[in-house]
XYZ file of C-alpha atoms in Angstrom:
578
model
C 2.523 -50.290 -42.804
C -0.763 -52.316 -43.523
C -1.191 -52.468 -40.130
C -0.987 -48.935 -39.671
C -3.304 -48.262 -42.181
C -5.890 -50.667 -41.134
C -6.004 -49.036 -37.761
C -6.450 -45.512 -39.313
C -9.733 -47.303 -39.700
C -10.527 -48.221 -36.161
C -12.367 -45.289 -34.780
C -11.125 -45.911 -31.505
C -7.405 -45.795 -32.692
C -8.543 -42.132 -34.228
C -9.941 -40.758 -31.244
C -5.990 -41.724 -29.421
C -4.471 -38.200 -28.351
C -1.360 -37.830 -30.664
C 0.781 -39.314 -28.030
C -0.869 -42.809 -28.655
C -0.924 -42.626 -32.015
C 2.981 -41.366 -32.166
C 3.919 -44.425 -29.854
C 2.268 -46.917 -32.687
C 3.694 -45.499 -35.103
C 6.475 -46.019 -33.352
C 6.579 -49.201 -33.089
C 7.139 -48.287 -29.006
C 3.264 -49.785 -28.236
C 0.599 -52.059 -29.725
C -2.602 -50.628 -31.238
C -4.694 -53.128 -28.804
C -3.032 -52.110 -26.170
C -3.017 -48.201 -26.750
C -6.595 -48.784 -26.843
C -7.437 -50.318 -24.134
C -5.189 -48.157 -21.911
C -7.188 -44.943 -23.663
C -10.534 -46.769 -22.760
C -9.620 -46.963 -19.515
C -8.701 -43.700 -19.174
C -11.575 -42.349 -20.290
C -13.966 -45.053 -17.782
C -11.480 -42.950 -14.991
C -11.862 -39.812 -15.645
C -7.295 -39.810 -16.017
C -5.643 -38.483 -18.544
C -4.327 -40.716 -21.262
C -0.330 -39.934 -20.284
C -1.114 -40.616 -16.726
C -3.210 -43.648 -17.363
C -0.089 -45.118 -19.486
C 2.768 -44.489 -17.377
C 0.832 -45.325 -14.139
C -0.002 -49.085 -16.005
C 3.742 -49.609 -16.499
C 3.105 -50.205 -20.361
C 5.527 -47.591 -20.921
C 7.999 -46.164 -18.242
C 8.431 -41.978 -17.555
C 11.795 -42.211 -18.662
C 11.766 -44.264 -21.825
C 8.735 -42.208 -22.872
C 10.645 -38.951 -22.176
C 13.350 -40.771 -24.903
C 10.634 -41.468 -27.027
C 9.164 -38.294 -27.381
C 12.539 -36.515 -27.267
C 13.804 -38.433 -30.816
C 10.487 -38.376 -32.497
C 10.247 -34.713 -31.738
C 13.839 -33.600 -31.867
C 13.639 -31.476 -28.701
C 15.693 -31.196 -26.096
C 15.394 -33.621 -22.813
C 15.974 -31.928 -19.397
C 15.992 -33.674 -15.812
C 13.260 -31.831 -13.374
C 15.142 -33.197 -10.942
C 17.687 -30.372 -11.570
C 15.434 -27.317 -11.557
C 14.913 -24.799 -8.737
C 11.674 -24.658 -8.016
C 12.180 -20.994 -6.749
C 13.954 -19.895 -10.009
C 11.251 -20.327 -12.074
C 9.394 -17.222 -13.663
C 6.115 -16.484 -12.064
C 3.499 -14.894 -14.057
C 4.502 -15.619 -17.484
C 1.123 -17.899 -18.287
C -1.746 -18.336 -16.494
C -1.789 -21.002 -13.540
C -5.056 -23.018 -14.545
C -3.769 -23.515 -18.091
C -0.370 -25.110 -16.421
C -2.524 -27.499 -14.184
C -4.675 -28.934 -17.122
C -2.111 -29.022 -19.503
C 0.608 -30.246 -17.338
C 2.898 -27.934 -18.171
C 5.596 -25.856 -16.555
C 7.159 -22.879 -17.719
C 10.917 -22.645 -17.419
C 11.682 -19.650 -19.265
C 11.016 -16.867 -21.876
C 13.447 -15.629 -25.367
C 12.418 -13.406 -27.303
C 8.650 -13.436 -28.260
C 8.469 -17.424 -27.485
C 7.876 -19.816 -24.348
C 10.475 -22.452 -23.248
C 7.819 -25.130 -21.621
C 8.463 -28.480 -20.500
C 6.320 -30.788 -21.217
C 5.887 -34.830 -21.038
C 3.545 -34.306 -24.256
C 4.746 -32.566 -27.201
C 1.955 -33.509 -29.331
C -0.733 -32.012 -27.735
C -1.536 -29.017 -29.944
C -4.957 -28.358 -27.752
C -1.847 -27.178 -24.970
C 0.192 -25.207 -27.992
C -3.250 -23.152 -28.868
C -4.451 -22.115 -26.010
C -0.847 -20.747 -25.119
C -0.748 -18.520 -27.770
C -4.234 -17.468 -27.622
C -3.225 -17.033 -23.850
C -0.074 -15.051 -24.511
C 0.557 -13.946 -28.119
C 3.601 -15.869 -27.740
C 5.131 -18.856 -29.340
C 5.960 -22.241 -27.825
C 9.556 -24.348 -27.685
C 8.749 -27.646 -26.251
C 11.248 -29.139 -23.696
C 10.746 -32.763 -23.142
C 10.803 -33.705 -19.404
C 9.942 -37.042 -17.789
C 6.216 -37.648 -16.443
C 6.769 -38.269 -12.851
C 9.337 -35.591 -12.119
C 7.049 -33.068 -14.331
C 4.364 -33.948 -12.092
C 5.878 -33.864 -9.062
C 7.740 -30.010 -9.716
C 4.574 -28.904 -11.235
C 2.617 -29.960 -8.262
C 4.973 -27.896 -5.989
C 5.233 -24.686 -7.933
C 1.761 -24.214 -8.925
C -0.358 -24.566 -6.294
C -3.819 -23.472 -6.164
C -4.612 -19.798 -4.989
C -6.120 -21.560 -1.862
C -3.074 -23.601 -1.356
C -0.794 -20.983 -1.653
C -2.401 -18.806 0.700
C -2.967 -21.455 2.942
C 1.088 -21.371 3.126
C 1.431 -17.847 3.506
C -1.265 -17.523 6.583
C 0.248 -20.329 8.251
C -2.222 -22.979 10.301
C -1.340 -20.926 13.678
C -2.641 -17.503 12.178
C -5.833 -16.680 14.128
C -7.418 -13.311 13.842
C -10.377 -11.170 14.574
C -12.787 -10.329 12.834
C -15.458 -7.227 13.444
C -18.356 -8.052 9.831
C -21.952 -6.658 10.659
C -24.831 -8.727 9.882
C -25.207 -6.546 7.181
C -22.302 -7.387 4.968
C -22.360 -10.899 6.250
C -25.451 -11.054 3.618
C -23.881 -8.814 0.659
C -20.938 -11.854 0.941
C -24.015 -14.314 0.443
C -25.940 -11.918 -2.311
C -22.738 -11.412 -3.907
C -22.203 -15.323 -4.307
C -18.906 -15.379 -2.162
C -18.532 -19.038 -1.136
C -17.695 -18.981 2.926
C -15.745 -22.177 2.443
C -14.165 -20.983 -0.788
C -12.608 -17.547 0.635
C -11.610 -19.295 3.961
C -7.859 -18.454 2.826
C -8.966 -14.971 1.928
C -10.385 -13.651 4.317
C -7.444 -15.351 6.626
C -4.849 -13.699 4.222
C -6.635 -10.076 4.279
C -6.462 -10.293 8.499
C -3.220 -11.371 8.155
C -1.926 -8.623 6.063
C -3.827 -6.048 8.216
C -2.428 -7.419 11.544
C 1.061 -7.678 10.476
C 0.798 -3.808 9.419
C -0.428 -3.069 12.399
C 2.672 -4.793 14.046
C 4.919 -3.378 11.398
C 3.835 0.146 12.302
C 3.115 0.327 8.891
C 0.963 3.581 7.913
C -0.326 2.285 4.544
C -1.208 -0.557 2.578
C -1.002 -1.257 -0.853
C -2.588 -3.839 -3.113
C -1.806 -3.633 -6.624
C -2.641 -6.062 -9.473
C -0.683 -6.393 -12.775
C -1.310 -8.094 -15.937
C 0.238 -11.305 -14.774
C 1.555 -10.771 -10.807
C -0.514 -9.656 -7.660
C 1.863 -7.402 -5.041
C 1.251 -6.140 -1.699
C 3.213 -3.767 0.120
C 3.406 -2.035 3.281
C 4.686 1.973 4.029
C 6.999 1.409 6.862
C 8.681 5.081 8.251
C 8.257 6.053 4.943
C 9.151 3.496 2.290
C 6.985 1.218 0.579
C 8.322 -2.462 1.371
C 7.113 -5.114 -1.036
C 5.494 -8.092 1.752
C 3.794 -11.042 -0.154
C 3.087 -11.623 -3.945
C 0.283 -14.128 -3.555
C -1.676 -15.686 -7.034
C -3.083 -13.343 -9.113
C -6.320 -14.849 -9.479
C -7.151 -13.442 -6.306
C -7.712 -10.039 -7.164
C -11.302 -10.365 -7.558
C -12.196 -12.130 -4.404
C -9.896 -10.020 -2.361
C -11.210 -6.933 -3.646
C -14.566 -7.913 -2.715
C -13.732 -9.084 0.423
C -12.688 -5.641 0.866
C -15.504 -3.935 -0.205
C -17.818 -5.505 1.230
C -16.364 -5.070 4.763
C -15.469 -1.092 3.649
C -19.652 -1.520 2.977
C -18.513 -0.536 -0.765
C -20.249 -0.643 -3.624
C -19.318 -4.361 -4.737
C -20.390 -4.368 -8.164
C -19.151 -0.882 -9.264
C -15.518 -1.614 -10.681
C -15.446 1.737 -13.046
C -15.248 4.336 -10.342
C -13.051 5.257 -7.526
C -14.447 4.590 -4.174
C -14.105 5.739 -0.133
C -14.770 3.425 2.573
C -14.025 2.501 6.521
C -13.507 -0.391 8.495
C -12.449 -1.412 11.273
C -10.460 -4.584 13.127
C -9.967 -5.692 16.511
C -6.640 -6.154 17.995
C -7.226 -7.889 20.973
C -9.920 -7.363 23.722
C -10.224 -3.656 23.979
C -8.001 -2.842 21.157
C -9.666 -1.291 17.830
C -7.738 -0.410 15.166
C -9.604 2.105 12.391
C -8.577 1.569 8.011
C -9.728 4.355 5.139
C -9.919 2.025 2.455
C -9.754 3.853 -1.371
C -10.252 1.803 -4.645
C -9.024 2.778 -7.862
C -9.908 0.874 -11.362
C -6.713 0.470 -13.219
C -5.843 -1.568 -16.283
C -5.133 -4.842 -15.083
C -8.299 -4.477 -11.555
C -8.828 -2.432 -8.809
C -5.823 -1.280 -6.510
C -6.509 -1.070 -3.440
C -4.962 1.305 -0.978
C -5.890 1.066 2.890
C -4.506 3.658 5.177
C -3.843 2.665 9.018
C -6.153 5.210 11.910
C -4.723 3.997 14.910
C -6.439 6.032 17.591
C -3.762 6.033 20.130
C -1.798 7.856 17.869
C -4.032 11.047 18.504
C -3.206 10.392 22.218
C 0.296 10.306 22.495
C 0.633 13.918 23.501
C 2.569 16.796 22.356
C 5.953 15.582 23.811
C 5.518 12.576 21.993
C 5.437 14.469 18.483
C 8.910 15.871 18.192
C 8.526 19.198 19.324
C 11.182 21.311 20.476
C 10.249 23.428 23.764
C 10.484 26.926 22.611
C 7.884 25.301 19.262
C 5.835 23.257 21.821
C 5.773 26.642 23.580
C 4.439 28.556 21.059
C 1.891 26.073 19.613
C -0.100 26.110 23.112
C 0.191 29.518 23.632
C -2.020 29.544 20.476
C -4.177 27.099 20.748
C -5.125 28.109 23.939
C -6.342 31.876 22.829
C -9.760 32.186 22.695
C -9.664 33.096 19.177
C -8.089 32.548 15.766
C -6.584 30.719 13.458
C -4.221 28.126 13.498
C -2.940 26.771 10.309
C -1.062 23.103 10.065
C 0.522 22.465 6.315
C 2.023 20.184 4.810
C 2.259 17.446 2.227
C -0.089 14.162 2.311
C 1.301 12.107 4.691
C 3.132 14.311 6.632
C 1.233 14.230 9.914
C -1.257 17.442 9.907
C -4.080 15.151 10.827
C -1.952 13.689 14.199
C -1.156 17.188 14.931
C -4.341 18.691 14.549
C -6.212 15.647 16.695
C -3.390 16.343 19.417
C -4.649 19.940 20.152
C -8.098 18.783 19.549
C -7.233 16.505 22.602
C -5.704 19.018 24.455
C -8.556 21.219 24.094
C -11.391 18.311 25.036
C -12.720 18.991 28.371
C -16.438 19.256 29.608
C -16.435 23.116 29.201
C -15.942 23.084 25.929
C -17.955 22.318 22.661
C -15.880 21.431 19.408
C -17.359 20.520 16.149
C -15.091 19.315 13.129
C -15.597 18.854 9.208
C -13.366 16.503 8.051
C -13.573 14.389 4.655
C -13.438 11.753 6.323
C -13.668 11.887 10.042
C -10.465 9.584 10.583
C -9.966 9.029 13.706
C -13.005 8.874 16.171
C -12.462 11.307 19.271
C -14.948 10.907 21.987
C -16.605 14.026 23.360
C -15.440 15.561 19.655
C -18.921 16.348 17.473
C -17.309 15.297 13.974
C -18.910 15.685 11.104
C -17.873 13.562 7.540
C -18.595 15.446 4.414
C -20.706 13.903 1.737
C -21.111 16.288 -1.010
C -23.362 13.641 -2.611
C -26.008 14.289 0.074
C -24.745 18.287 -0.246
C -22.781 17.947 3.288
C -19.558 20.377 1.789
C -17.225 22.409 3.823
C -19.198 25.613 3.718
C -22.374 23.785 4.534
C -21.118 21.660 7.552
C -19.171 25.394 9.027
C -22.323 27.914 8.317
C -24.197 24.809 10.466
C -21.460 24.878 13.535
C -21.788 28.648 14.354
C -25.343 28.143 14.681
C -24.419 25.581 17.205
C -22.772 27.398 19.394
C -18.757 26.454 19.223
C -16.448 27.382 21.250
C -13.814 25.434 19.083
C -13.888 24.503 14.698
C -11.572 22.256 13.118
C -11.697 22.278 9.291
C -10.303 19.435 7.431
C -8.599 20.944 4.819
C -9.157 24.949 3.611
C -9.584 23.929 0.077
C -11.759 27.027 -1.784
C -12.168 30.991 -0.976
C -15.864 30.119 0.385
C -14.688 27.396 2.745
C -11.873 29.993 4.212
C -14.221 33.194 3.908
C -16.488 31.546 6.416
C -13.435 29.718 8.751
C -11.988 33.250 8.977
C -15.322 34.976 9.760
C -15.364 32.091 12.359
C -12.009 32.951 14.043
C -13.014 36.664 14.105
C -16.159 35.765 16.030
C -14.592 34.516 18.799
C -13.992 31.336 18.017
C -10.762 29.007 17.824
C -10.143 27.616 14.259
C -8.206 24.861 13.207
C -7.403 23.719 10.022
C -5.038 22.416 7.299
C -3.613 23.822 4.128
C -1.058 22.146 1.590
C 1.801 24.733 1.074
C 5.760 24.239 1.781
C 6.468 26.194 4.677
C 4.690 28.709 7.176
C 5.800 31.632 5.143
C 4.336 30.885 1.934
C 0.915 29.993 3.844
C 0.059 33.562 4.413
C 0.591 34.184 0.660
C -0.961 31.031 -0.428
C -4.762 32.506 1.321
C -3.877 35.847 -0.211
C -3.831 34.341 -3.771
C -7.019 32.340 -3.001
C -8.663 35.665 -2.918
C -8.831 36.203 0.789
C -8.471 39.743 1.945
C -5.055 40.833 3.518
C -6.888 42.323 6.360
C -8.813 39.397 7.092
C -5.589 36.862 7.024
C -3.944 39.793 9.262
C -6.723 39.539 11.986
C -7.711 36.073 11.954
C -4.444 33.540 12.062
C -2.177 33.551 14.649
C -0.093 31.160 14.479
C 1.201 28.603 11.844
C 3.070 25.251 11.771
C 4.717 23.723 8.985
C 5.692 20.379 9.315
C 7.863 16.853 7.551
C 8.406 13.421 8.813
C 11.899 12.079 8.975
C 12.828 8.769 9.747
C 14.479 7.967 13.192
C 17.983 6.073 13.130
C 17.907 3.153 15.065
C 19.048 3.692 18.392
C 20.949 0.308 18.149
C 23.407 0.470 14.871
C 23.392 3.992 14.380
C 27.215 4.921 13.400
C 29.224 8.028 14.109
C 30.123 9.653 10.830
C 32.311 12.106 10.133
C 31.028 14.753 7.440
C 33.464 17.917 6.324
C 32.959 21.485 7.714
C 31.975 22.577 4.390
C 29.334 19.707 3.624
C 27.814 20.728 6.733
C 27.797 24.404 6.199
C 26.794 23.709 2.544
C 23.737 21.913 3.955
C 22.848 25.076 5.996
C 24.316 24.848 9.641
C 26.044 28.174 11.039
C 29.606 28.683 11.040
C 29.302 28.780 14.996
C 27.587 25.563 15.100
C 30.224 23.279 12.924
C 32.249 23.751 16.361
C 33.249 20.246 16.557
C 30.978 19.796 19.694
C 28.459 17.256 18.264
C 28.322 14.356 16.182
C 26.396 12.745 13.143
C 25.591 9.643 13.124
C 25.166 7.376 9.908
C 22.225 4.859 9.147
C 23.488 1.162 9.082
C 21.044 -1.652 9.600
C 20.107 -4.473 12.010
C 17.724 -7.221 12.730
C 15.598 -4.132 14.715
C 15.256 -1.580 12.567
C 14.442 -0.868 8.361
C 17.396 -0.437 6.711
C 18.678 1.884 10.068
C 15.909 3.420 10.912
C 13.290 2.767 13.137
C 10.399 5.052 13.470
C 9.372 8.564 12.288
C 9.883 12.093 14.103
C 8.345 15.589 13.500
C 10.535 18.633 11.880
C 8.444 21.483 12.565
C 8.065 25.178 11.530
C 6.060 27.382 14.020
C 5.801 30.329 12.978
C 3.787 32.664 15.032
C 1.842 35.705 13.500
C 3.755 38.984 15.035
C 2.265 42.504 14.648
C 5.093 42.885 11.692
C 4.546 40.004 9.776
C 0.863 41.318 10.156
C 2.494 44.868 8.554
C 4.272 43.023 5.876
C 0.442 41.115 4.855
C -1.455 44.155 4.804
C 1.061 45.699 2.356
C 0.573 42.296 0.537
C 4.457 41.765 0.978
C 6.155 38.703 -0.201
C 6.764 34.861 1.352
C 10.530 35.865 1.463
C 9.806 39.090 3.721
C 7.928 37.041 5.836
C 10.549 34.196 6.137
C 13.132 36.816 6.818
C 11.151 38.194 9.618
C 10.421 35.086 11.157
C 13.566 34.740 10.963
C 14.509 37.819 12.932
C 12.018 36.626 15.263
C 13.607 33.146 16.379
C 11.858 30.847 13.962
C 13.563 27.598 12.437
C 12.745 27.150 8.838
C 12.320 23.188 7.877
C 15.923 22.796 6.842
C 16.877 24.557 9.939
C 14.885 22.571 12.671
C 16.018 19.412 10.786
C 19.177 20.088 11.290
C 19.263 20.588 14.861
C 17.290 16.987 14.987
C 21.147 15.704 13.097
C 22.940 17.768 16.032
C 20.727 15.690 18.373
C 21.597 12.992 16.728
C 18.322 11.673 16.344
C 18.252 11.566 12.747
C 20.518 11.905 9.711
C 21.940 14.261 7.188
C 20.709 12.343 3.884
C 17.135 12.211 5.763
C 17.209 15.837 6.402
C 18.308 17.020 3.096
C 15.867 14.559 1.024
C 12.832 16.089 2.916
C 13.115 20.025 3.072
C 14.416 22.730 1.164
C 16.851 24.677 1.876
């Protein structure tokens, strides 16, 4: 005990981390040489644990013993963790590299950490100041602490290092111009290597995934990524969340976005090439949530405008009808819809159709998407006072032949598209209703005029995307009579000559699907449903005429895609209405 007190005295001995001093006190290692190996330490830059158990004055193991008796807490062998069991996200990375730490587990409102030093209280504060949550120490030898903690923490660099893969080469289309808002921004080249390497990545493999969206979403203590594939959102890659920041700038600064605004939503483009002559167009939109900005980029592949009407899912008597329209020299034709549903494809189709040298369109569209040569399109900016109204009252003083409106969103922007298509010109445009039907009474509670929605639209499609079964494992099922009439096929057509199939799932396809296909509505405007919106009739007299005139509701034309056998019955029923 004298001994012990004299070297409370030695200032040296007091500045030992509590490890040192616990191993005198111990009896386990001499003063002299506890200070010596904590000089050291220091003169290297080490830490005092490392320093000691790399000099061989006291072994990982017989430490771990130590530590274990003199702190009565449970010993556990690395050795037998998973690496790939253990919770991600519960404390921050850079507080488990510099506290050599590694979090096996959470109960209740406390931590379950192993650690090689239980009495480092420096480590215990900043964990609770980090997470409101207390700390059970689990005592784990040096060397295999270091070794798992190594492997499962890696730095954000590292870790996307491993996802991109040394192979991965990519692309990249930067102007000049945001080369230098990287550099004013103080975005280190070398630093964001793995970023910018990740971002192409993700982008590319979208783009091969047929993916139409992607998603980037940060959390309080995770980062996720996920593609829409035919669909579905499909979680891809959880990479560090300390990336957030860098990746959102990376973003924004290639979207030519606002990189210091973080409060607001924002709209951007930009654009990656996919080999030689391939260029592949993103709408980027940012939106501040609690835990950063999430990040949402949707995929404008401009091939898909140029697939052609066959390619869209149409059947011949609809295909039919929809060129008979758009090939009028006047009027309206309507495309609705929910987001995501494939107005804009449809719309840039006829647009396509239409483009020849003897013809001048013009199209307001918020944004111009997809880039359509010999198309003048026009990309609102109410900021700059570039609306709807504006961009149309400027078209018919350039003489059209052909409009396409975005989206028919207020009784000004429709008052002067109808005015349009009773001038002699062709008008295309989108509105978001269910079905064809309801459409026509959608403009008359806008406040349009029934006379004016009599004379002016002609023709109206209403439209879904279903997913395609897999050509490859689709299954023959066999469904009841009355399941199938329940779900809306005629009693002549449950006749026992057709089959369903089933989704199943293979190495080619998502779950049993593979691809999307059109369920379409086209309902043209006859001279009676004209009678029935004059007397301001109802969407179900219109239906029923259409009806009466040949024309598949949703429900109706997605069930003849099941007799096909192109798609299934679940698919059908969980996108339209009966």
């Amino acid at each position: 005990m004298p001994d012990v007190a004299i070297a409370l005295k030695n200032p040296v001995f007091t500045a030992l981390p509590g490890l040192g001093r616990a191993l005198v006190a111990a009896g386990k290692l001499g003063q002299k040489a506890a200070e010596e190996i904590f000089l050291k330490a220091q003169g290297s830059r080490n830490s005092f644990i490392a320093e000691l158990t790399g000099s061989g004055a006291v072994s990982a193991f017989d430490l771990a013993h130590i530590m274990a008796t003199s702190f009565a807490a449970p010993l556990v062998d690395m050795d037998a963790i998973d690496i790939h069991r253990l919770p991600k996200a519960l404390l921050d990375t850079k507080i488990c590299l510099s506290c050599r730490i590694v979090v096996l587990g959470k109960r209740n409102n406390r931590l379950i950490i192993a650690t090689a030093d239980p009495s480092d209280q420096s480590a215990a504060e900043q964990i609770k100041f980090s997470t409101q949550l207390g700390v059970d120490w689990v005592i784990a030898e040096y060397d295999k602490l270091s070794r798992l903690m190594d492997a499962s923490h890696a730095t954000a660099a590292d870790a996307l290092e491993q996802i991109v893969g040394e192979e991965f080469e990519f692309d990249e289309e930067v102007s000049e111009a945001a080369a230098a808002q990287d550099n004013e921004a103080g975005i280190s080249e070398v630093e964001d290597a793995p970023i910018v390497k990740f971002l192409h990545k993700m982008l590319v493999d979208a783009f091969n995934m047929r993916a139409s969206d992607l998603h980037f979403e940060p959390f309080e203590h995770s980062y996720r990524v996920r593609f829409r594939v035919d669909g579905e959102l499909r979680e891809i890659s959880s990479p560090p969340v300390g990336i957030k920041e860098k990746l959102a700038a990376r973003i924004k600064v290639i979207s030519k976005l606002d990189i210091s605004e973080k409060r607001v939503p924002q709209d951007g483009k930009m654009k990656l090439k996919i080999g030689p002559d391939r260029v592949i167009d993103f709408r980027v939109s940012t939106l501040p949530t609690m835990f950063g900005e999430k990040i949402v980029i949707r995929i404008l592949d401009p091939s898909s405008a140029k697939l052609g009407i066959d390619a869209l899912g149409y059947e011949p008597e609809e295909k039919e009808r929809l060129l008979d329209a758009i090939k009028r020299p006047y009027g309206m034709v309507l495309v609705t819809g929910p987001t995501g549903s494939g107005k804009t494809v449809s719309l840039y189709t006829c647009l396509n159709i239409l483009n020849t040298a003897g013809v001048n369109i013009s199209t307001a569209e918020d944004p111009a998407e997809i880039t359509l040569p010999g198309v003048n399109q026009v990309s609102m900016n109410e900021k700059a006072g570039m609306t709807f109204p504006v961009a149309l009252k400027a078209f018919l003083r350039q003489d059209p032949d052909i409009i396409m409106v975005g989206e028919i969103r207020d009784v000004e922007t429709a008052d002067i598209a109808i005015k349009a298509a009773q001038t002699g010109h062709l008008v295309l445009s989108t509105l978001h209703t269910n079905d064809a039907p309801t459409t026509l009474t959608r403009m008359r509670n806008m406040g349009i005029a029934p006379f004016n929605i009599a004379s002016s639209v002609i023709l109206i499609t209403a439209q879904r995307l279903a997913r395609r079964l897999c050509p490859h494992c689709k299954t023959a099922v066999d469904i009841s009579r009355t399941t199938l009439l329940d779900a809306g096929f005629r009693d002549d057509e449950v006749d026992g000559s057709w089959q369903p199939f089933h989704p199943v799932g293979c190495a080619k396809c998502n779950n049993g699907y593979k691809g999307r296909l059109g369920i379409y509505q086209v309902m043209p405007v006859s001279e009676e449903i004209q009678r029935i919106v004059l007397r301001d009739g109802s969407a179900m007299e219109i239906a029923s005429q259409a009806q009466l005139e040949g024309v598949r509701s949703l429900r109706q034309s997605g069930l003849h895609k099941v007799k096909l056998g192109m798609t299934s019955m679940e698919e059908v029923l969980g996108c339209t209405n009966a």
